[in-house]
mmCIF file of C-alpha atoms and ligand atoms in Angstrom:
data_model
loop_
_atom_site.group_PDB
_atom_site.id
_atom_site.type_symbol
_atom_site.label_atom_id
_atom_site.label_comp_id
_atom_site.label_asym_id
_atom_site.label_seq_id
_atom_site.Cartn_x
_atom_site.Cartn_y
_atom_site.Cartn_z
ATOM 1 C CA MET E 1 23.730 -8.345 -3.967
ATOM 2 C CA PRO E 2 22.553 -11.171 -1.638
ATOM 3 C CA ILE E 3 24.468 -11.544 1.601
ATOM 4 C CA ASN E 4 25.581 -14.811 3.142
ATOM 5 C CA ALA E 5 24.114 -16.753 6.042
ATOM 6 C CA GLU E 6 26.773 -15.763 8.602
ATOM 7 C CA ASP E 7 26.242 -12.056 7.959
ATOM 8 C CA ILE E 8 22.527 -12.256 8.608
ATOM 9 C CA SER E 9 23.044 -14.306 11.778
ATOM 10 C CA ALA E 10 25.388 -11.620 13.126
ATOM 11 C CA ILE E 11 22.842 -8.889 12.341
ATOM 12 C CA PHE E 12 20.020 -10.918 13.856
ATOM 13 C CA ALA E 13 22.029 -11.319 17.078
ATOM 14 C CA LYS E 14 22.297 -7.530 17.536
ATOM 15 C CA ALA E 15 19.904 -5.503 19.703
ATOM 16 C CA PRO E 16 17.315 -3.826 17.446
ATOM 17 C CA HIS E 17 18.248 -0.320 18.625
ATOM 18 C CA SER E 18 21.858 -0.867 17.590
ATOM 19 C CA LEU E 19 21.154 -1.903 13.991
ATOM 20 C CA THR E 20 23.000 0.430 11.628
ATOM 21 C CA HIS E 21 22.102 1.774 8.217
ATOM 22 C CA ARG E 22 24.443 -0.839 6.744
ATOM 23 C CA ASP E 23 22.763 -3.648 8.704
ATOM 24 C CA ILE E 24 19.356 -2.575 7.426
ATOM 25 C CA LEU E 25 20.658 -2.506 3.848
ATOM 26 C CA SER E 26 21.973 -6.062 4.331
ATOM 27 C CA LEU E 27 18.580 -7.167 5.629
ATOM 28 C CA LEU E 28 16.860 -5.629 2.622
ATOM 29 C CA ARG E 29 19.160 -7.688 0.383
ATOM 30 C CA THR E 30 18.698 -10.974 2.253
ATOM 31 C CA PRO E 31 16.939 -13.739 0.308
ATOM 32 C CA TRP E 32 13.251 -13.781 1.185
ATOM 33 C CA LEU E 33 13.219 -17.421 2.299
ATOM 34 C CA ARG E 34 15.844 -16.635 4.920
ATOM 35 C CA LEU E 35 14.515 -13.224 5.959
ATOM 36 C CA ALA E 36 10.787 -13.957 6.368
ATOM 37 C CA PRO E 37 11.038 -16.792 8.945
ATOM 38 C CA LEU E 38 13.433 -14.698 11.045
ATOM 39 C CA ALA E 39 11.027 -11.770 11.017
ATOM 40 C CA ARG E 40 8.037 -14.015 11.759
ATOM 41 C CA SER E 41 9.830 -15.601 14.722
ATOM 42 C CA VAL E 42 10.561 -12.142 16.168
ATOM 43 C CA ALA E 43 6.901 -11.166 15.641
ATOM 44 C CA ASP E 44 5.718 -14.369 17.330
ATOM 45 C CA ALA E 45 7.919 -13.687 20.359
ATOM 46 C CA ALA E 46 7.037 -9.975 20.640
ATOM 47 C CA LYS E 47 3.388 -9.915 19.541
ATOM 48 C CA GLY E 48 2.126 -13.499 19.596
ATOM 49 C CA ARG E 49 0.028 -15.172 16.903
ATOM 50 C CA ARG E 50 -3.096 -13.044 17.241
ATOM 51 C CA VAL E 51 -3.689 -10.488 14.488
ATOM 52 C CA PHE E 52 -5.192 -7.147 15.532
ATOM 53 C CA VAL E 53 -7.981 -6.039 13.253
ATOM 54 C CA ARG E 54 -8.685 -2.322 12.805
ATOM 55 C CA GLY E 55 -11.924 -1.163 11.229
ATOM 56 C CA LEU E 56 -11.090 1.419 8.551
ATOM 57 C CA LEU E 57 -13.680 4.064 7.822
ATOM 58 C CA GLU E 58 -12.779 6.388 4.936
ATOM 59 C CA PHE E 59 -15.274 9.050 5.914
ATOM 60 C CA ALA E 60 -14.375 11.846 3.465
ATOM 61 C CA ASN E 61 -12.197 12.281 0.366
ATOM 62 C CA ILE E 62 -12.030 16.078 0.184
ATOM 63 C CA CYS E 63 -8.412 17.252 0.510
ATOM 64 C CA ARG E 64 -6.619 20.605 0.602
ATOM 65 C CA ARG E 65 -3.190 19.125 -0.238
ATOM 66 C CA ASN E 66 -1.686 18.266 -3.575
ATOM 67 C CA CYS E 67 0.562 15.285 -2.883
ATOM 68 C CA HIS E 68 1.880 14.257 -6.299
ATOM 69 C CA TYR E 69 1.131 10.553 -5.840
ATOM 70 C CA CYS E 70 -2.426 10.670 -4.484
ATOM 71 C CA GLY E 71 -5.720 10.592 -6.361
ATOM 72 C CA LEU E 72 -7.417 12.657 -3.642
ATOM 73 C CA ARG E 73 -5.127 15.647 -4.320
ATOM 74 C CA ARG E 74 -6.932 18.966 -4.546
ATOM 75 C CA GLN E 75 -6.184 19.504 -8.219
ATOM 76 C CA ASN E 76 -7.720 16.206 -9.282
ATOM 77 C CA MET E 77 -10.959 17.510 -10.752
ATOM 78 C CA ALA E 78 -11.986 13.985 -11.787
ATOM 79 C CA ALA E 79 -12.426 12.858 -8.181
ATOM 80 C CA LYS E 80 -16.023 12.665 -7.012
ATOM 81 C CA ARG E 81 -15.887 14.184 -3.535
ATOM 82 C CA TYR E 82 -17.926 13.059 -0.552
ATOM 83 C CA CYS E 83 -18.173 13.415 3.197
ATOM 84 C CA LEU E 84 -20.274 10.939 5.167
ATOM 85 C CA SER E 85 -22.766 12.309 7.656
ATOM 86 C CA ARG E 86 -22.161 11.690 11.348
ATOM 87 C CA GLU E 87 -25.073 9.242 11.324
ATOM 88 C CA GLN E 88 -23.494 7.272 8.463
ATOM 89 C CA ILE E 89 -20.175 7.186 10.312
ATOM 90 C CA ILE E 90 -21.808 5.944 13.499
ATOM 91 C CA ALA E 91 -23.718 3.271 11.576
ATOM 92 C CA ALA E 92 -20.532 2.005 9.886
ATOM 93 C CA ALA E 93 -18.591 2.138 13.174
ATOM 94 C CA SER E 94 -21.322 0.131 14.900
ATOM 95 C CA GLN E 95 -21.099 -2.472 12.149
ATOM 96 C CA ALA E 96 -17.321 -2.641 12.641
ATOM 97 C CA LYS E 97 -17.811 -3.067 16.378
ATOM 98 C CA ALA E 98 -20.329 -5.864 15.784
ATOM 99 C CA SER E 99 -17.734 -7.648 13.603
ATOM 100 C CA GLY E 100 -15.275 -7.666 16.484
ATOM 101 C CA VAL E 101 -12.648 -5.101 15.415
ATOM 102 C CA ASP E 102 -10.516 -3.653 18.183
ATOM 103 C CA THR E 103 -10.222 -0.054 16.942
ATOM 104 C CA ILE E 104 -12.062 2.307 14.624
ATOM 105 C CA VAL E 105 -9.797 4.234 12.251
ATOM 106 C CA LEU E 106 -11.350 7.420 10.888
ATOM 107 C CA GLN E 107 -9.447 8.373 7.733
ATOM 108 C CA SER E 108 -9.942 11.231 5.274
ATOM 109 C CA GLY E 109 -8.211 13.774 3.076
ATOM 110 C CA GLU E 110 -6.709 16.733 4.923
ATOM 111 C CA GLY E 111 -9.162 19.428 6.009
ATOM 112 C CA SER E 112 -12.238 17.504 4.804
ATOM 113 C CA CYS E 113 -14.429 18.840 7.579
ATOM 114 C CA SER E 114 -14.353 21.344 10.413
ATOM 115 C CA SER E 115 -12.262 20.524 13.479
ATOM 116 C CA ALA E 116 -15.263 20.952 15.779
ATOM 117 C CA TRP E 117 -17.414 18.596 13.685
ATOM 118 C CA LEU E 118 -14.687 15.951 13.791
ATOM 119 C CA ALA E 119 -14.343 16.344 17.581
ATOM 120 C CA GLU E 120 -18.079 15.758 18.000
ATOM 121 C CA THR E 121 -17.897 12.779 15.669
ATOM 122 C CA VAL E 122 -15.050 11.226 17.664
ATOM 123 C CA ARG E 123 -17.120 11.669 20.830
ATOM 124 C CA ALA E 124 -20.145 10.061 19.235
ATOM 125 C CA VAL E 125 -18.208 7.076 17.826
ATOM 126 C CA LYS E 126 -16.548 6.432 21.172
ATOM 127 C CA LYS E 127 -19.834 6.688 23.011
ATOM 128 C CA ARG E 128 -21.585 4.306 20.645
ATOM 129 C CA THR E 129 -18.836 1.688 20.261
ATOM 130 C CA GLY E 130 -16.685 2.005 23.393
ATOM 131 C CA LEU E 131 -13.677 1.278 21.153
ATOM 132 C CA PRO E 132 -10.413 3.211 20.890
ATOM 133 C CA VAL E 133 -10.592 5.734 18.040
ATOM 134 C CA THR E 134 -7.692 6.362 15.684
ATOM 135 C CA LEU E 135 -7.529 9.454 13.483
ATOM 136 C CA SER E 136 -5.768 9.519 10.108
ATOM 137 C CA VAL E 137 -6.667 12.969 8.813
ATOM 138 C CA GLY E 138 -3.312 14.570 7.931
ATOM 139 C CA GLU E 139 -1.396 17.546 9.293
ATOM 140 C CA HIS E 140 -3.154 20.143 11.442
ATOM 141 C CA ASN E 141 -2.325 22.771 14.026
ATOM 142 C CA ASP E 142 -1.646 21.858 17.643
ATOM 143 C CA ALA E 143 -4.996 23.248 18.800
ATOM 144 C CA ASP E 144 -6.839 20.783 16.562
ATOM 145 C CA TYR E 145 -4.787 17.822 17.762
ATOM 146 C CA ALA E 146 -5.557 18.893 21.356
ATOM 147 C CA LEU E 147 -9.265 19.341 20.619
ATOM 148 C CA TRP E 148 -9.557 15.822 19.171
ATOM 149 C CA ARG E 149 -7.511 14.327 22.006
ATOM 150 C CA ASP E 150 -9.894 15.984 24.497
ATOM 151 C CA ALA E 151 -12.798 14.529 22.533
ATOM 152 C CA GLY E 152 -11.348 11.073 23.209
ATOM 153 C CA ALA E 153 -9.209 10.254 20.163
ATOM 154 C CA ASP E 154 -6.644 7.706 21.337
ATOM 155 C CA ARG E 155 -4.350 7.169 18.378
ATOM 156 C CA TYR E 156 -3.164 9.015 15.284
ATOM 157 C CA LEU E 157 -1.720 7.713 12.030
ATOM 158 C CA ILE E 158 0.457 10.063 10.017
ATOM 159 C CA LYS E 159 3.124 8.703 7.698
ATOM 160 C CA HIS E 160 6.362 10.541 6.973
ATOM 161 C CA GLU E 161 5.987 9.087 3.417
ATOM 162 C CA THR E 162 9.712 9.283 2.560
ATOM 163 C CA ALA E 163 12.777 10.061 4.667
ATOM 164 C CA ASP E 164 14.549 11.732 1.730
ATOM 165 C CA PRO E 165 14.009 15.481 2.356
ATOM 166 C CA GLU E 166 14.442 16.427 -1.303
ATOM 167 C CA LEU E 167 12.069 13.769 -2.534
ATOM 168 C CA TYR E 168 9.595 14.747 0.198
ATOM 169 C CA ALA E 169 9.687 18.397 -0.917
ATOM 170 C CA ALA E 170 9.289 17.419 -4.592
ATOM 171 C CA LEU E 171 6.236 15.255 -3.856
ATOM 172 C CA HIS E 172 4.547 17.673 -1.431
ATOM 173 C CA PRO E 173 4.386 21.191 -2.887
ATOM 174 C CA GLY E 174 4.774 23.795 -0.144
ATOM 175 C CA HIS E 175 5.642 21.294 2.595
ATOM 176 C CA ASN E 176 8.750 19.685 4.030
ATOM 177 C CA LEU E 177 9.881 16.579 5.870
ATOM 178 C CA ALA E 178 10.945 18.494 8.992
ATOM 179 C CA GLU E 179 7.398 19.771 9.594
ATOM 180 C CA ARG E 180 6.005 16.264 9.085
ATOM 181 C CA VAL E 181 8.404 14.772 11.631
ATOM 182 C CA ALA E 182 7.626 17.650 14.019
ATOM 183 C CA ALA E 183 3.902 16.817 13.720
ATOM 184 C CA ILE E 184 4.623 13.196 14.658
ATOM 185 C CA LYS E 185 6.574 14.308 17.740
ATOM 186 C CA THR E 186 3.830 16.750 18.770
ATOM 187 C CA LEU E 187 1.201 14.024 18.558
ATOM 188 C CA GLN E 188 3.354 11.696 20.660
ATOM 189 C CA ALA E 189 3.885 14.429 23.260
ATOM 190 C CA MET E 190 0.108 14.943 23.465
ATOM 191 C CA GLY E 191 -0.338 11.315 24.441
ATOM 192 C CA TYR E 192 -1.599 9.939 21.146
ATOM 193 C CA GLU E 193 -0.408 6.399 20.431
ATOM 194 C CA THR E 194 1.176 7.433 17.158
ATOM 195 C CA GLY E 195 1.664 5.437 13.991
ATOM 196 C CA GLY E 196 3.678 6.419 10.945
ATOM 197 C CA GLY E 197 5.016 4.808 7.840
ATOM 198 C CA PHE E 198 6.100 5.368 4.281
ATOM 199 C CA MET E 199 5.672 4.196 0.711
ATOM 200 C CA VAL E 200 7.890 1.690 -1.075
ATOM 201 C CA GLY E 201 8.840 2.195 -4.717
ATOM 202 C CA LEU E 202 8.296 5.940 -5.063
ATOM 203 C CA PRO E 203 10.000 7.262 -8.185
ATOM 204 C CA GLY E 204 13.481 8.459 -7.200
ATOM 205 C CA GLN E 205 13.608 6.341 -4.050
ATOM 206 C CA THR E 206 16.548 3.954 -3.549
ATOM 207 C CA LEU E 207 17.303 1.067 -1.193
ATOM 208 C CA ASP E 208 19.409 3.558 0.727
ATOM 209 C CA THR E 209 16.325 5.784 1.243
ATOM 210 C CA LEU E 210 14.332 2.792 2.479
ATOM 211 C CA ALA E 211 16.997 2.015 5.073
ATOM 212 C CA ARG E 212 16.698 5.641 6.255
ATOM 213 C CA ASP E 213 12.891 5.282 6.355
ATOM 214 C CA ILE E 214 13.185 2.236 8.604
ATOM 215 C CA LEU E 215 15.701 3.900 10.931
ATOM 216 C CA LEU E 216 13.564 7.044 11.177
ATOM 217 C CA CYS E 217 10.563 4.936 12.260
ATOM 218 C CA ARG E 218 12.710 3.172 14.836
ATOM 219 C CA ASP E 219 14.226 6.391 16.161
ATOM 220 C CA LEU E 220 10.764 7.971 16.458
ATOM 221 C CA ARG E 221 9.707 4.905 18.499
ATOM 222 C CA LEU E 222 6.481 4.638 16.543
ATOM 223 C CA ALA E 223 3.782 2.394 17.963
ATOM 224 C CA MET E 224 2.622 1.411 14.503
ATOM 225 C CA VAL E 225 4.299 1.540 11.083
ATOM 226 C CA GLY E 226 2.299 1.187 7.879
ATOM 227 C CA VAL E 227 4.220 0.518 4.686
ATOM 228 C CA GLY E 228 2.652 -0.060 1.339
ATOM 229 C CA PRO E 229 3.828 0.007 -2.254
ATOM 230 C CA PHE E 230 3.381 3.277 -4.133
ATOM 231 C CA ILE E 231 0.693 2.598 -6.754
ATOM 232 C CA ALA E 232 0.281 5.002 -9.664
ATOM 233 C CA GLN E 233 -3.045 6.826 -9.932
ATOM 234 C CA ARG E 234 -4.145 7.950 -13.384
ATOM 235 C CA ASN E 235 -5.207 11.500 -12.483
ATOM 236 C CA THR E 236 -1.978 12.517 -10.760
ATOM 237 C CA PRO E 237 1.389 13.882 -11.928
ATOM 238 C CA LEU E 238 2.806 10.381 -11.275
ATOM 239 C CA ALA E 239 0.246 8.650 -13.513
ATOM 240 C CA ARG E 240 2.954 7.108 -15.711
ATOM 241 C CA ALA E 241 5.410 6.240 -12.961
ATOM 242 C CA THR E 242 6.245 2.596 -12.254
ATOM 243 C CA SER E 243 4.514 1.305 -9.126
ATOM 244 C CA GLY E 244 6.350 -0.324 -6.229
ATOM 245 C CA THR E 245 6.443 -4.113 -5.931
ATOM 246 C CA ALA E 246 5.000 -6.503 -3.364
ATOM 247 C CA GLU E 247 8.371 -8.245 -3.215
ATOM 248 C CA LEU E 248 10.283 -5.185 -1.972
ATOM 249 C CA THR E 249 7.431 -4.110 0.317
ATOM 250 C CA LEU E 250 7.528 -7.516 2.027
ATOM 251 C CA ARG E 251 11.283 -7.234 2.551
ATOM 252 C CA VAL E 252 10.769 -3.809 4.110
ATOM 253 C CA ILE E 253 8.099 -5.206 6.467
ATOM 254 C CA ALA E 254 10.462 -7.988 7.535
ATOM 255 C CA ALA E 255 13.346 -5.561 8.124
ATOM 256 C CA LEU E 256 10.993 -3.291 10.096
ATOM 257 C CA ARG E 257 10.000 -6.211 12.300
ATOM 258 C CA LEU E 258 13.659 -6.843 13.120
ATOM 259 C CA ALA E 259 14.309 -3.147 13.812
ATOM 260 C CA LEU E 260 11.064 -2.517 15.772
ATOM 261 C CA PRO E 261 10.098 -5.858 17.358
ATOM 262 C CA ASN E 262 7.229 -4.393 19.395
ATOM 263 C CA ALA E 263 5.608 -2.154 16.798
ATOM 264 C CA ASN E 264 2.260 -2.946 15.261
ATOM 265 C CA LEU E 265 2.832 -3.539 11.553
ATOM 266 C CA PRO E 266 -0.165 -3.747 9.222
ATOM 267 C CA ALA E 267 -0.238 -5.755 6.033
ATOM 268 C CA THR E 268 -1.716 -2.801 4.151
ATOM 269 C CA THR E 269 -4.544 -2.537 1.646
ATOM 270 C CA ALA E 270 -1.981 -1.251 -0.890
ATOM 271 C CA LEU E 271 -0.142 -4.568 -0.529
ATOM 272 C CA ALA E 272 -3.425 -6.400 -1.084
ATOM 273 C CA SER E 273 -4.037 -4.229 -4.148
ATOM 274 C CA ILE E 274 -0.678 -4.837 -5.841
ATOM 275 C CA ASP E 275 -0.858 -8.575 -5.053
ATOM 276 C CA PRO E 276 -4.504 -9.615 -4.508
ATOM 277 C CA GLU E 277 -3.593 -13.310 -4.342
ATOM 278 C CA GLY E 278 -1.004 -13.422 -1.598
ATOM 279 C CA GLY E 279 -0.030 -9.873 -0.582
ATOM 280 C CA GLN E 280 -1.576 -9.729 2.867
ATOM 281 C CA ALA E 281 -0.899 -13.370 3.797
ATOM 282 C CA ASN E 282 2.754 -12.864 2.861
ATOM 283 C CA GLY E 283 2.717 -9.636 4.880
ATOM 284 C CA LEU E 284 1.730 -11.630 7.973
ATOM 285 C CA LEU E 285 4.400 -14.228 7.150
ATOM 286 C CA ALA E 286 6.927 -11.367 6.923
ATOM 287 C CA GLY E 287 6.127 -10.264 10.473
ATOM 288 C CA ALA E 288 3.050 -8.032 10.141
ATOM 289 C CA ASN E 289 0.420 -8.374 12.899
ATOM 290 C CA VAL E 290 -2.399 -6.018 11.889
ATOM 291 C CA LEU E 291 -5.058 -5.995 9.155
ATOM 292 C CA MET E 292 -7.303 -3.040 8.384
ATOM 293 C CA PRO E 293 -10.474 -4.140 6.584
ATOM 294 C CA SER E 294 -12.729 -1.405 5.271
ATOM 295 C CA PHE E 295 -16.147 -0.558 6.680
ATOM 296 C CA THR E 296 -16.600 2.389 4.328
ATOM 297 C CA PRO E 297 -20.071 2.137 2.762
ATOM 298 C CA PRO E 298 -19.514 0.356 -0.598
ATOM 299 C CA GLU E 299 -21.207 3.107 -2.629
ATOM 300 C CA ARG E 300 -18.553 5.582 -1.351
ATOM 301 C CA ALA E 301 -15.537 3.283 -1.211
ATOM 302 C CA ALA E 302 -15.257 3.429 -5.024
ATOM 303 C CA ASP E 303 -14.647 7.195 -4.780
ATOM 304 C CA TYR E 304 -11.797 6.873 -2.275
ATOM 305 C CA VAL E 305 -9.292 6.575 -5.130
ATOM 306 C CA ILE E 306 -5.976 7.219 -3.418
ATOM 307 C CA TYR E 307 -4.473 4.919 -6.085
ATOM 308 C CA ASP E 308 -5.831 2.844 -8.999
ATOM 309 C CA HIS E 309 -7.108 -0.754 -8.726
ATOM 310 C CA LYS E 310 -7.597 -0.358 -4.998
ATOM 311 C CA ASN E 311 -8.687 -3.638 -3.496
ATOM 312 C CA ARG E 312 -11.492 -3.579 -0.956
ATOM 313 C CA VAL E 313 -10.483 -5.751 1.980
ATOM 314 C CA SER E 314 -13.592 -6.766 3.934
ATOM 315 C CA ALA E 315 -13.670 -8.243 7.422
ATOM 316 C CA VAL E 316 -14.488 -11.617 5.843
ATOM 317 C CA ASN E 317 -11.397 -11.351 3.594
ATOM 318 C CA ALA E 318 -9.283 -10.400 6.612
ATOM 319 C CA ALA E 319 -10.480 -13.432 8.594
ATOM 320 C CA GLN E 320 -9.711 -15.715 5.635
ATOM 321 C CA VAL E 321 -6.199 -14.310 5.247
ATOM 322 C CA ILE E 322 -5.461 -14.698 8.968
ATOM 323 C CA GLU E 323 -6.746 -18.262 9.049
ATOM 324 C CA SER E 324 -4.826 -19.164 5.862
ATOM 325 C CA VAL E 325 -1.514 -18.565 7.653
ATOM 326 C CA GLY E 326 -2.571 -20.323 10.859
ATOM 327 C CA MET E 327 -2.906 -17.180 12.972
ATOM 328 C CA SER E 328 -5.853 -16.148 15.150
ATOM 329 C CA HIS E 329 -8.253 -13.187 15.430
ATOM 330 C CA ARG E 330 -11.243 -12.107 17.434
ATOM 331 C CA LEU E 331 -13.579 -11.335 14.565
ATOM 332 C CA HIS E 332 -17.010 -12.836 14.807
ATOM 333 C CA LEU E 333 -18.660 -12.729 11.438
ATOM 334 C CA SER E 334 -22.096 -13.825 10.464
ATOM 335 C CA PRO E 335 -22.051 -15.755 7.139
HETATM 336 N N1 SAH A 1 -4.812 12.518 4.218
HETATM 337 C C1 SAH A 1 -4.213 11.740 5.254
HETATM 338 C C2 SAH A 1 -4.716 10.326 5.331
HETATM 339 C C3 SAH A 1 -5.215 9.700 4.054
HETATM 340 S S1 SAH A 1 -3.985 9.296 2.891
HETATM 341 C C4 SAH A 1 -2.712 11.762 5.108
HETATM 342 O O1 SAH A 1 -2.231 12.014 4.009
HETATM 343 O O2 SAH A 1 -2.038 11.488 6.108
HETATM 344 C C5 SAH A 1 -3.349 7.821 3.644
HETATM 345 C C6 SAH A 1 -2.081 7.286 3.013
HETATM 346 O O3 SAH A 1 -2.329 6.876 1.688
HETATM 347 C C7 SAH A 1 -0.942 8.245 2.873
HETATM 348 O O4 SAH A 1 -0.247 8.366 4.076
HETATM 349 C C8 SAH A 1 -0.106 7.624 1.762
HETATM 350 O O5 SAH A 1 0.988 6.885 2.289
HETATM 351 C C9 SAH A 1 -1.072 6.657 1.103
HETATM 352 N N2 SAH A 1 -1.137 6.911 -0.347
HETATM 353 C C10 SAH A 1 -1.563 8.019 -0.983
HETATM 354 N N3 SAH A 1 -1.428 7.883 -2.319
HETATM 355 C C11 SAH A 1 -0.876 6.663 -2.533
HETATM 356 C C12 SAH A 1 -0.482 5.951 -3.712
HETATM 357 N N4 SAH A 1 -0.592 6.482 -4.925
HETATM 358 N N5 SAH A 1 0.046 4.713 -3.552
HETATM 359 C C13 SAH A 1 0.147 4.161 -2.326
HETATM 360 N N6 SAH A 1 -0.206 4.788 -1.181
HETATM 361 C C14 SAH A 1 -0.706 6.033 -1.292
HETATM 362 FE FE1 SF4 A 2 -4.556 14.463 0.691
HETATM 363 FE FE2 SF4 A 2 -3.492 12.487 2.217
HETATM 364 FE FE3 SF4 A 2 -3.821 12.198 -0.457
HETATM 365 FE FE4 SF4 A 2 -1.959 13.889 0.422
HETATM 366 S S1 SF4 A 2 -2.003 11.633 0.744
HETATM 367 S S2 SF4 A 2 -3.428 14.324 -1.234
HETATM 368 S S3 SF4 A 2 -2.961 14.696 2.266
HETATM 369 S S4 SF4 A 2 -5.420 12.415 1.057
#
């Protein structure tokens, strides 16, 4: 049910940390044309008009987990597994650096490679590029997090995926939400700039769950929050489930911007995949301030099938999207 203009003005006037579950639900129901400009104005004030561009490097797709939604799950025998060599990773990271990205994000399935190998790789990427390195490699023990931090890793991305404990347990055999949240807190305590996030449109998720997702991100004081639509993948138990929509994902981004004015919010690749025409531009208009183009070698990118119809967002695409909404970036791309 849409809410009226006075209600939203009263919510907008509140301090972000005092927004309640009910306020967030009202925001999620606010007509898009009213919500988006409010969120964009908060983003302009808190983050400016420059979009941060992260270079995403999907270096391995081997995974020990069995998340029900993900095409990289261990039991997916159809996935063609790979792990790039350190030399390939350094070459791709150097290319990202040359394009002008401000961080290298090393992403993989969980347990793709040995902890020591990853530590050495982090060291090598930092040495070669001089850029901050972000890890997005899943849940590990504290000793591994410490090892990678010592090797120079600056940031860590690990989404809580859904704030509904029962849904979390159903989607992640053998795991629970409490351990995921504990991992996020451990990483923060170790000095990682920590990013989280969740999926929009998971089967069984409600608007109420999404409000809890947003409040959990705020209460964890996450530096970055990535939200993307759930997109069904054909070789998973959720192959026939209905995917999330761009429309609801954009509302969630806007509500997140109002609840966490200072967080970095990416317009995700999943958003670009569900709506190739306008997904990421609308994400920026809804208050996002980060894009994450891929520098994964093209011959491997096709095997990183987290979900079906995954769009490949290149640095050139990212620059076009940013320019199309009148925002700025520091990419320098040769034609
Ligand atoms: N293995 C690491 C990082 C790679 S997965 C981890 O799980 O943290 C990165 C993200 O992909 C996950 O956090 C999840 O939110 C997203 N993802 C996985 N399957 C998806 C799907 N079917 N639709 C949309 N996003 C998905
Ligand atoms: Fe593995 Fe991450 Fe996919 Fe889960 S979401 S199966 S941990 S790659």
